[in-house]
Amino acid sequence: GKGQHRHFMLKEIFEQPEVIGNTLKTMLNPAERTLTLPQLPFDLATIARVRIIGCGTSYYAAMTAKYWIERMARVPVEVDIASEFRYRAPPLEPGGLAVFISQSGETADTLAALRHCQAEGQHTLALVNVPESTIAREAEGVLLTLAGPEIGVASTKAFTTQLTVLACLAVALGRARGALDRAAEAEVCHALAEVPARVADVLRREDSIRAVAPLVAEARDVLYLGRGSNYPIALEGALKLKEISYIHAEGYAAGELKHGPIALIDESVPVIVICPSDALYDKTASNVEEVVARGGKVIFLSDRAGLARLSAKVAARIELPDAEPLVAPLVYAIPVQLLAYHVAVAKGTDVDQPRNLAKSVTVE
Ligand code: F6R
């Protein structure tokens, strides 16, 4: 049941420290700062290209993994929406690795993409939450998210456990390909081991996130901006908000702002900016100046240092714990979930069973 929580979605958001920890335990040795993936039926050292395929939130996990794998393993990664990939049926070089991300393991388009890749001689790897699912059974290799059953239609803990496994896959591939040395592996492993505590820290800040919900609840349209590996988190934030609050929301790469969406900015459009203090901070902060100069209402998500450095007059600030750049998407996924949740509660929508949506999309 929902226990002390009012909705399954909130319960599942609060389970994240535990389920991320459980998922990490299957791969990470925190004392030695090493990690080992479960046995795979192919050698990661031979993998020279990776393709990652999914739908919806699982696709955004794939997008995040592209940043991680390209950086840590120096292997080119292509990501695809399953329904686009399957009908495009692109030519594939034999010996590539194709990864299929699906919470349910039953999504029709993702399954069809898996079958296409198998026919084209790709190594296939399923990343699923349901071990006995069709996608898990048909793929050559399987990596499991230990999120436990996800009841809320809006995916939350499945997403962050997918990210957890994908970060580990990036490290393993980097080690196997010789792109990541032992010291770098140790650093990433240390950052990963801290994620459950960082996520728990974000959850303790729920009140400060709820306080911003009224600003968003009154809007008709909302923009989310992020850069680098946090760009997919902007997309995920927008998807969560539209799914459960029915507010129109779009995520953009912050650098794309002046290529179009800036035309939408006025005082009625909240702009939610995901901006940890990392190497890209200054770029995004200058986008914030542009939004504020046009009367936009910015809700700025950053750490203490990032908030202190911001000179623009933003409408609201949400302070988050410090996060290693590599794990920041895992930390910043949480406030966008909580914000969507509290906006939906403020609007009185059916959080766990949003209109028109199904938990598992087994038809095309
Ligand atoms: C979003 C959501 C959907 C699913 C998508 C893929 O909150 O739940 O976008 O992520 O339908 O589902 P799976 O991962 O089961 O293939």
XYZ file of C-alpha atoms and ligand atoms in Angstrom:
380
model
C 0.000 0.000 0.000
C 0.881 3.670 0.111
C 1.806 3.520 3.785
C 2.023 6.967 5.317
C 2.006 8.626 1.896
C -1.001 10.165 0.213
C -0.114 8.816 -3.226
C 1.935 5.989 -4.672
C 3.948 8.546 -6.606
C 5.074 10.263 -3.404
C 5.853 6.929 -1.755
C 7.935 5.944 -4.758
C 9.765 9.278 -4.809
C 10.678 8.736 -1.159
C 11.841 5.170 -1.799
C 14.608 6.397 -4.081
C 17.523 6.451 -1.602
C 16.782 2.831 -0.756
C 16.185 1.495 -4.269
C 19.153 3.353 -5.739
C 21.225 1.859 -2.907
C 19.876 -1.632 -3.609
C 20.649 -1.272 -7.302
C 24.166 0.002 -6.605
C 24.846 -2.907 -4.256
C 24.531 -5.321 -7.162
C 27.535 -3.665 -8.868
C 29.509 -1.407 -6.589
C 32.201 -2.221 -4.070
C 32.266 1.022 -2.067
C 35.273 0.101 0.088
C 37.494 -0.672 -2.889
C 35.827 1.942 -5.062
C 35.450 -0.481 -7.931
C 32.475 -1.814 -9.763
C 31.630 -5.007 -11.595
C 28.614 -5.564 -13.810
C 26.753 -8.860 -13.668
C 28.109 -11.402 -16.159
C 27.310 -10.390 -19.752
C 27.288 -12.758 -22.740
C 29.657 -10.503 -24.742
C 32.934 -8.746 -24.042
C 32.575 -5.013 -23.376
C 36.144 -4.498 -24.607
C 34.953 -5.290 -28.153
C 32.140 -2.734 -28.140
C 32.988 0.217 -30.380
C 29.486 1.710 -30.781
C 26.476 1.869 -28.528
C 22.851 2.556 -29.351
C 20.310 3.091 -26.611
C 16.592 2.884 -27.230
C 13.523 3.563 -25.112
C 10.270 5.530 -24.854
C 9.234 8.414 -22.633
C 11.112 8.617 -19.368
C 13.217 5.587 -20.328
C 14.326 7.501 -23.431
C 15.453 10.395 -21.222
C 17.537 7.945 -19.198
C 19.092 6.894 -22.508
C 19.875 10.520 -23.362
C 21.621 11.016 -20.033
C 23.647 7.846 -20.588
C 24.908 9.208 -23.900
C 26.718 12.003 -22.027
C 28.162 9.553 -19.509
C 29.272 6.829 -21.904
C 30.802 9.221 -24.415
C 32.708 10.953 -21.637
C 33.834 7.955 -19.618
C 34.236 5.288 -22.303
C 34.963 7.503 -25.343
C 32.623 5.293 -27.361
C 30.120 6.994 -29.704
C 26.515 6.607 -28.554
C 23.322 7.104 -30.504
C 20.008 7.356 -28.740
C 16.665 6.701 -30.326
C 12.999 6.827 -29.482
C 11.869 3.247 -30.037
C 8.913 4.131 -32.289
C 11.159 6.186 -34.589
C 13.974 3.681 -34.654
C 11.878 0.658 -35.557
C 10.336 2.147 -38.704
C 13.506 3.921 -39.764
C 15.180 0.513 -39.459
C 18.649 2.016 -39.908
C 21.585 -0.045 -41.154
C 23.656 -1.275 -38.224
C 27.279 -2.335 -38.141
C 27.676 -5.866 -36.843
C 29.129 -6.139 -33.372
C 27.611 -2.961 -31.964
C 25.836 -2.947 -28.636
C 22.150 -2.039 -28.507
C 20.666 -1.287 -25.085
C 16.891 -1.313 -24.500
C 15.579 0.570 -21.508
C 12.116 -0.267 -20.244
C 10.669 -0.219 -16.753
C 7.907 -2.673 -17.685
C 9.924 -4.668 -20.197
C 6.738 -4.886 -22.286
C 6.657 -1.656 -24.300
C 5.671 -2.706 -27.829
C 7.889 -0.290 -29.748
C 10.937 -1.039 -27.598
C 10.407 -4.774 -28.062
C 10.107 -4.335 -31.841
C 13.350 -2.325 -31.857
C 15.069 -5.110 -29.903
C 13.953 -7.693 -32.467
C 15.210 -5.510 -35.327
C 18.634 -5.148 -33.674
C 18.883 -8.876 -33.083
C 18.104 -9.540 -36.742
C 20.866 -7.055 -37.650
C 23.520 -8.835 -35.583
C 23.789 -6.412 -32.670
C 24.653 -7.489 -29.170
C 21.524 -6.728 -27.166
C 21.217 -5.720 -23.558
C 17.946 -5.146 -21.697
C 17.743 -2.683 -18.830
C 14.432 -3.486 -17.165
C 12.660 -3.411 -13.828
C 10.622 -6.567 -14.394
C 13.000 -9.550 -14.676
C 10.438 -11.934 -16.179
C 9.313 -9.441 -18.857
C 9.387 -10.106 -22.603
C 12.244 -7.670 -23.274
C 14.327 -9.288 -20.503
C 13.651 -12.754 -21.901
C 14.490 -11.894 -25.482
C 17.651 -9.823 -25.003
C 21.075 -11.470 -24.892
C 22.049 -9.790 -21.647
C 20.014 -8.246 -18.841
C 20.756 -5.566 -16.268
C 18.127 -5.056 -13.600
C 16.915 -1.976 -11.828
C 15.911 -2.980 -8.304
C 13.237 -0.317 -8.025
C 10.545 -2.756 -6.878
C 7.027 -2.477 -8.323
C 6.249 0.998 -9.631
C 2.522 1.650 -9.229
C 2.247 5.381 -9.961
C 1.779 5.894 -13.689
C 4.414 8.631 -13.719
C 7.800 6.963 -13.575
C 10.063 8.123 -10.740
C 12.145 5.454 -8.993
C 12.396 3.435 -12.196
C 14.074 6.443 -13.829
C 16.680 7.056 -11.140
C 17.528 3.363 -10.868
C 17.907 3.269 -14.658
C 20.327 6.192 -14.365
C 22.175 4.310 -11.627
C 22.696 1.234 -13.788
C 23.629 3.348 -16.806
C 26.301 5.221 -14.853
C 27.739 1.849 -13.828
C 27.601 0.640 -17.433
C 29.510 3.759 -18.504
C 32.235 3.033 -15.938
C 32.455 -0.648 -16.879
C 32.664 0.191 -20.565
C 35.270 2.867 -19.864
C 37.386 0.380 -17.923
C 36.987 -2.363 -20.540
C 37.886 0.023 -23.368
C 40.885 1.439 -21.494
C 39.426 4.943 -21.534
C 39.003 5.207 -17.762
C 41.933 4.603 -15.450
C 41.746 3.118 -11.992
C 41.850 6.502 -10.267
C 39.009 7.844 -12.393
C 36.990 4.702 -11.715
C 37.554 5.175 -7.983
C 36.364 8.767 -8.176
C 33.146 7.875 -9.983
C 32.513 4.924 -7.667
C 32.895 7.201 -4.673
C 30.433 9.701 -6.145
C 27.961 6.909 -6.925
C 28.190 5.479 -3.423
C 27.149 8.888 -2.067
C 24.074 9.193 -4.271
C 21.569 7.590 -1.850
C 22.606 10.065 0.874
C 22.445 13.008 -1.557
C 18.971 11.966 -2.700
C 17.853 11.602 0.925
C 19.177 15.115 1.505
C 17.038 16.449 -1.374
C 13.980 14.708 0.061
C 14.516 16.526 3.368
C 14.133 19.772 1.400
C 10.648 18.867 0.195
C 9.086 21.900 1.929
C 11.222 24.339 -0.033
C 10.149 22.636 -3.249
C 6.477 22.558 -2.268
C 6.701 26.283 -1.521
C 7.357 26.966 -5.204
C 4.419 24.886 -6.463
C 1.852 27.756 -6.418
C 4.054 29.752 -8.817
C 3.884 26.884 -11.297
C 0.305 25.761 -10.639
C -1.152 29.019 -11.962
C 0.760 28.850 -15.256
C -0.560 27.645 -18.583
C 2.895 26.996 -20.019
C 6.193 26.214 -18.335
C 9.719 25.935 -19.729
C 12.502 23.794 -18.301
C 16.134 24.515 -19.194
C 19.227 22.415 -18.595
C 22.641 21.827 -20.166
C 24.842 18.827 -20.742
C 23.799 15.759 -18.802
C 21.158 17.866 -17.065
C 19.422 18.686 -20.338
C 17.592 15.322 -20.245
C 16.526 16.166 -16.679
C 14.875 19.328 -18.039
C 13.009 17.130 -20.535
C 12.026 14.706 -17.785
C 10.856 17.558 -15.535
C 8.625 18.859 -18.314
C 7.236 15.388 -19.018
C 6.438 14.787 -15.324
C 4.662 18.135 -15.061
C 2.531 17.646 -18.166
C 1.640 14.061 -17.278
C 0.247 14.697 -13.841
C -0.716 18.380 -13.698
C -1.827 18.774 -17.359
C 0.144 22.000 -17.602
C 1.871 22.428 -20.941
C 5.609 22.180 -20.362
C 8.640 21.907 -22.627
C 12.223 21.130 -21.875
C 15.014 22.803 -23.845
C 18.753 22.684 -23.936
C 19.565 26.074 -22.371
C 21.717 27.029 -25.360
C 18.712 26.644 -27.643
C 16.804 29.398 -25.838
C 17.741 32.147 -28.249
C 17.033 29.941 -31.247
C 13.302 30.104 -30.692
C 11.740 29.537 -27.283
C 12.838 32.939 -25.964
C 9.940 34.344 -28.006
C 7.584 32.726 -25.485
C 9.059 34.451 -22.450
C 6.860 36.822 -20.504
C 5.798 37.142 -16.880
C 3.204 34.385 -17.266
C 5.660 31.633 -18.270
C 7.717 30.213 -15.392
C 11.171 29.047 -16.490
C 12.618 26.282 -14.354
C 16.394 26.194 -14.653
C 18.479 23.193 -13.660
C 21.924 24.590 -13.004
C 24.387 22.921 -10.631
C 27.718 24.736 -10.294
C 29.680 22.794 -12.859
C 31.752 23.678 -15.922
C 28.613 24.836 -17.765
C 27.221 26.987 -14.937
C 28.230 30.351 -16.422
C 26.630 29.587 -19.752
C 23.296 28.706 -18.203
C 23.466 31.602 -15.737
C 23.774 33.976 -18.679
C 20.668 32.400 -20.215
C 18.921 33.179 -16.936
C 19.925 36.850 -17.292
C 18.329 36.862 -20.753
C 15.093 35.402 -19.420
C 14.940 37.814 -16.482
C 15.649 40.787 -18.773
C 12.514 39.842 -20.722
C 10.343 39.717 -17.629
C 10.493 35.935 -17.258
C 9.870 34.326 -13.879
C 12.833 32.049 -13.201
C 12.784 29.206 -10.694
C 16.470 28.451 -10.220
C 17.670 25.049 -9.014
C 21.295 24.957 -7.897
C 23.638 24.263 -5.010
C 24.713 26.806 -2.406
C 27.654 28.107 -4.459
C 25.560 28.303 -7.619
C 22.828 30.261 -5.867
C 25.354 32.628 -4.313
C 26.938 33.410 -7.678
C 23.689 34.188 -9.433
C 23.196 37.909 -9.847
C 19.927 37.831 -11.805
C 16.709 38.560 -9.932
C 14.935 35.257 -10.011
C 11.413 34.563 -8.745
C 12.418 31.555 -6.639
C 15.505 29.591 -5.657
C 15.648 25.950 -4.692
C 18.857 25.007 -2.920
C 20.102 21.479 -3.504
C 23.043 19.597 -2.041
C 26.424 19.671 -3.780
C 26.719 16.923 -6.356
C 29.677 15.627 -8.337
C 28.981 16.657 -11.956
C 28.769 13.014 -13.013
C 25.956 12.222 -10.594
C 24.166 15.588 -10.726
C 21.390 14.233 -12.997
C 20.513 11.718 -10.276
C 20.288 14.493 -7.689
C 18.398 16.987 -9.878
C 15.872 14.377 -11.027
C 14.375 14.453 -7.528
C 13.307 18.115 -7.242
C 11.644 18.051 -10.668
C 9.632 15.003 -9.574
C 8.625 16.653 -6.292
C 7.741 19.898 -8.001
C 5.483 18.130 -10.520
C 3.912 16.190 -7.670
C 3.132 19.249 -5.560
C 1.820 21.210 -8.524
C -0.527 18.326 -9.349
C -1.700 18.107 -5.729
C -2.281 21.873 -5.725
C -4.364 21.520 -8.891
C -6.265 18.526 -7.514
C -5.527 16.176 -10.393
C -5.389 12.386 -10.079
C -1.671 11.987 -9.412
C -1.404 8.206 -9.561
C -3.805 7.663 -12.461
C -3.504 10.633 -14.793
C -6.111 10.830 -17.533
C -5.432 9.059 -20.832
C -2.227 7.363 -19.653
C -1.466 3.661 -19.208
C 1.344 2.273 -17.098
C 2.505 -0.106 -19.777
C 2.120 0.684 -23.478
C 1.849 -2.714 -25.144
C 0.170 -1.443 -28.304
C 1.908 0.698 -30.922
C 6.607 8.690 -17.897
C 6.270 7.323 -18.212
C 6.354 6.862 -19.638
C 7.218 5.591 -19.692
C 7.213 5.022 -21.111
C 8.140 3.817 -21.244
O 6.404 8.986 -16.565
O 5.962 6.559 -17.340
O 6.877 7.857 -20.460
O 8.509 5.921 -19.279
O 5.900 4.629 -21.456
O 7.749 2.764 -20.427
P 8.707 1.561 -20.133
O 9.895 2.102 -19.421
O 7.912 0.598 -19.305
O 9.097 0.971 -21.473
